[in-house]
Amino acid sequence: MKSEKEQTADLRWTLQKRMKEVLGRSLHIRHVDSGSCNGCDFEMNTLTNPIYDIQRFGVDFVASPRHADMLMVTGGVTRHLEEALIKTYNAASEPKMVVAIGACACGGGIFGRTYANYGGVDQIVPVYVYVPGCPPRPEAIIEGILLALKRYEQLSRNKGEKMH
Amino acid sequence: MEKTIKQWLSRMKQQLGNKVRSMEQNSAQETVMLVEKTELPDVCYFLWHEKKGRLFTMVGNDERDIHGFFALYYVFSFDSFRHFITVKTLIDPLDPTFPSVAVQLPAANWYEREVKDLLGLRPQGHPDPRPLILHGDWPEDLHPLRKDFPLDRHAPRVQSREAFMPYDSEDVTEIPVGPIHAGIIEPGHFRFGAVGDTILHLDARLFFTHRGLEKASEGMPLEKALFLAERTCGVCALSHSTAFAQAVERLGEVTIPPRAAYLRTLFLELERLYNHIGDVGNVCAGFGFAVGVSQGARLKETLQQLNERVAGHRYLRGVVRLGGVRIDITEREKEEIAQTLAYVKKEFQELVDLLFSHDIAMNRMATTGVLSLEHANQLEVVGVAARASGRSVDIRRDQPYAAYDQVSFHVPVYEVGDVLSRVRIRVDEVLESIAIIEQLLHSLPSGDTFTPLPPLPPYRSAMGWCESPRGETVHWLMVGPDQTIYRYRIRSATYSNWPAVPLAVKGNIVPDFPLINKSFELCYACCDR
Ligand code: SF4
């Protein structure tokens, strides 16, 4: 069996390969904290540390949703962040791949639905891929990106077929 | 000690005379003074100003179905006596007002705005009547922490009552930032009033990540609430689970076994380590010192991987159980911890030498974002920020818990209160933490890792506390007759420290704000709940 290090390395190479195949270019991600406990956010941050370092494969976290192909949302959408999430979603360019990171974003987590929390990102905007975990490990987040690419590939192929 | 505390308390009772209706022990460490609400400001001010008690937390509670009243609890910590005094007052639902304590005691400011928002108890004469926890578009007459408000009721949005500082001068530029920021950071909305590059005033709207955690905990079985407690925050998860478990254990009058106490202490220091080292690295991002950022992140990752191997979770969730710990460690794991820490210590020292010998880095950190001791005291600032401003508070030493009275450690204090002092505190504390862990590994007692809990007394309160990496965190707990949570209030370090940030940034230039902010390293999730 491969060591943990080798598995992580494999995952990153797969990511690079798939990005070239599917997008033919780099992938830009905008993060939205919609009311997380910050655990998920810190795991996303981890992806840019020297151990995972996904930036060298052309994946980067960007400052503006207008530069982003993908939105990674953490947290179950609080009342106070609903507007920010919607504005960010509207500002993002197509295909607006929304990846829900963590149990809270996927379905509210332990907080669920309260007077201040909607209990999941898909209550507010459409979600492309769900990445469970509390928080999901960095590898799981990379896996989430891969799934989103797959979904994008399928959707654009379907679209292409219809067009012909 | 016990005798001196008794004498001290009875002296105090004499001095306060008939302002105090009754005085009783809630636990060996806590005395409750019941006062009329009209006496609230005087008694609190006396305890704070004359007796030098620290405002530890304040809790509002809807106790109408117990005895017909709302209740307010102002808790003061007397570190030299290792004792707490709680000033309690009952508020008639027909007149839900009370005289504001915040007029004289600035640290009470947020607490009183909070009970106004969440419970509808109005502080009369409060210096800042704006909404705090619930934003301005929440209907003014709905108060979610009242027991008759259903947990999942969504209120309509109304015309916003929010207001920011108005500037009458054309020379002042308003710069709005957030709530969504450029990096992967927690949300907050800042409004700078700047003259040229210089910050005149910082106004903030916070509590964006308010999830209704405390309300969600009500009616929850304690075992489940432990999971909720450790999800208050990602990077202080263990501090929160420990504080919650301690509150439960105090209610049940349970002492956890020595091995469990040692293990909690060990993991709590591992939590401090990965945070402090990551934060020192992160501060470097404030002046574009990429080597520092990368080194900090790499060492943090090394420590988090250690956490995962030893405790099964990168953020140490699942370590605590009520009555003890869930994770025990083997001889091999002890060895592994010692080895990893020896490596981290060496590498961290290199990073620190590099940072402190870098002229530009030092130039940016020194004299930037000064928080004065006076302000720190007025606002009851805690943790790293307090100790960097000459305020020597550390709840590990002042009111020891877990096994902190079994190890020796030094609490570093610096006087200047600038970014550099806050970084220095973290650096010193990293070395202290490693030394604490070495002591714990040497003397780890054998035995059980938990004590079963008895049924808990209903409607009595207890507190648990913990020095999280960001400072003192307090959990206040009351259980109902069905052994579920009746009221749970979390006061995190950030809640105490945020009001100090606007004071520290005043007079600095706008581009230094991210640096100053990073040096405080506040986490919003545990502040907003
Ligand atoms: S899923 Fe877990 S780690 Fe992520 S925001 Fe929710 S509670 Fe925090």
Short mmCIF file of C-alpha atoms in Angstrom, two decimals, chain A residues 30-33 35-39 41-46 49-52 61-63 78-82 84 110-111 113-118 134-135 137-138, chain B residues 133 135 137-138 144 151 153-157 180-184 186-187 207-208 210-213 227-228 231 233-235 294 300-301 308 313-315 317 523 525:
data_model
loop_
_atom_site.label_atom_id
_atom_site.label_comp_id
_atom_site.label_asym_id
_atom_site.label_seq_id
_atom_site.Cartn_x
_atom_site.Cartn_y
_atom_site.Cartn_z
CA ARG A 30 -13.29 32.37 -4.29
CA HIS A 31 -14.00 31.50 -0.67
CA VAL A 32 -17.20 32.58 1.07
CA ASP A 33 -17.54 32.09 4.81
CA GLY A 35 -21.13 31.36 8.94
CA SER A 36 -18.65 28.60 9.62
CA CYS A 37 -16.87 27.82 12.85
CA ASN A 38 -13.66 28.63 10.91
CA GLY A 39 -12.48 25.00 11.04
CA ASP A 41 -11.78 27.79 6.45
CA PHE A 42 -8.52 26.82 8.08
CA GLU A 43 -8.50 23.52 6.21
CA MET A 44 -8.94 25.42 2.95
CA ASN A 45 -6.05 27.64 3.96
CA THR A 46 -4.02 24.52 4.55
CA ASN A 49 0.74 25.67 2.79
CA PRO A 50 4.06 24.18 1.65
CA ILE A 51 2.85 20.63 2.29
CA TYR A 52 -0.18 20.66 -0.03
CA PHE A 61 -7.79 31.46 -4.11
CA VAL A 62 -8.68 34.84 -5.57
CA ALA A 63 -9.91 38.08 -4.09
CA THR A 78 -26.43 32.70 8.62
CA ARG A 79 -29.12 35.32 8.31
CA HIS A 80 -26.40 37.95 8.50
CA LEU A 81 -24.44 36.47 5.59
CA GLU A 82 -27.26 35.56 3.26
CA ALA A 84 -23.16 38.48 1.04
CA ILE A 110 -24.94 20.38 14.35
CA PHE A 111 -26.39 23.91 14.30
CA ARG A 113 -31.86 25.50 11.23
CA THR A 114 -32.20 28.27 13.77
CA TYR A 115 -33.56 31.80 13.85
CA ALA A 116 -30.12 32.91 12.67
CA ASN A 117 -29.06 30.05 10.40
CA TYR A 118 -30.57 28.59 7.23
CA CYS A 134 -16.11 18.45 10.15
CA PRO A 135 -13.90 19.83 8.85
CA ARG A 137 -9.39 16.99 5.50
CA PRO A 138 -7.33 18.88 2.91
CA ILE B 133 -25.73 40.57 17.95
CA HIS B 135 -28.24 43.23 12.86
CA ASP B 137 -32.88 44.53 10.01
CA TRP B 138 -34.06 42.19 12.77
CA PRO B 144 -34.81 34.90 20.30
CA LEU B 151 -35.69 28.00 17.81
CA ARG B 153 -38.50 30.92 13.65
CA HIS B 154 -37.29 33.15 10.84
CA ALA B 155 -38.14 36.79 11.42
CA PRO B 156 -38.95 39.13 8.52
CA ARG B 157 -36.35 41.70 7.56
CA ILE B 180 -16.36 39.21 2.72
CA HIS B 181 -12.63 39.83 2.59
CA ALA B 182 -10.02 39.18 -0.04
CA GLY B 183 -8.40 36.18 1.63
CA ILE B 184 -9.73 33.15 3.44
CA GLU B 186 -13.76 35.28 8.77
CA PRO B 187 -16.41 37.88 7.97
CA PHE B 207 -21.59 38.98 14.54
CA PHE B 208 -22.00 37.93 10.92
CA HIS B 210 -24.05 34.38 14.63
CA ARG B 211 -25.65 30.96 14.23
CA GLY B 212 -27.87 30.93 17.31
CA LEU B 213 -25.65 28.41 19.04
CA PHE B 227 -20.18 18.31 20.29
CA LEU B 228 -21.87 21.66 19.86
CA ARG B 231 -17.90 23.43 17.20
CA CYS B 233 -14.78 27.52 16.93
CA GLY B 234 -12.42 25.51 14.77
CA VAL B 235 -9.06 26.51 16.17
CA SER B 294 5.53 29.51 4.75
CA LYS B 300 1.61 24.37 12.04
CA GLU B 301 0.85 21.56 9.60
CA GLU B 308 -4.21 13.66 14.06
CA HIS B 313 -8.31 14.86 14.78
CA ARG B 314 -6.31 17.71 13.29
CA TYR B 315 -8.22 20.21 15.45
CA ARG B 317 -12.06 17.49 18.42
CA CYS B 523 -11.68 34.54 15.89
CA ALA B 525 -16.89 32.29 15.16
#
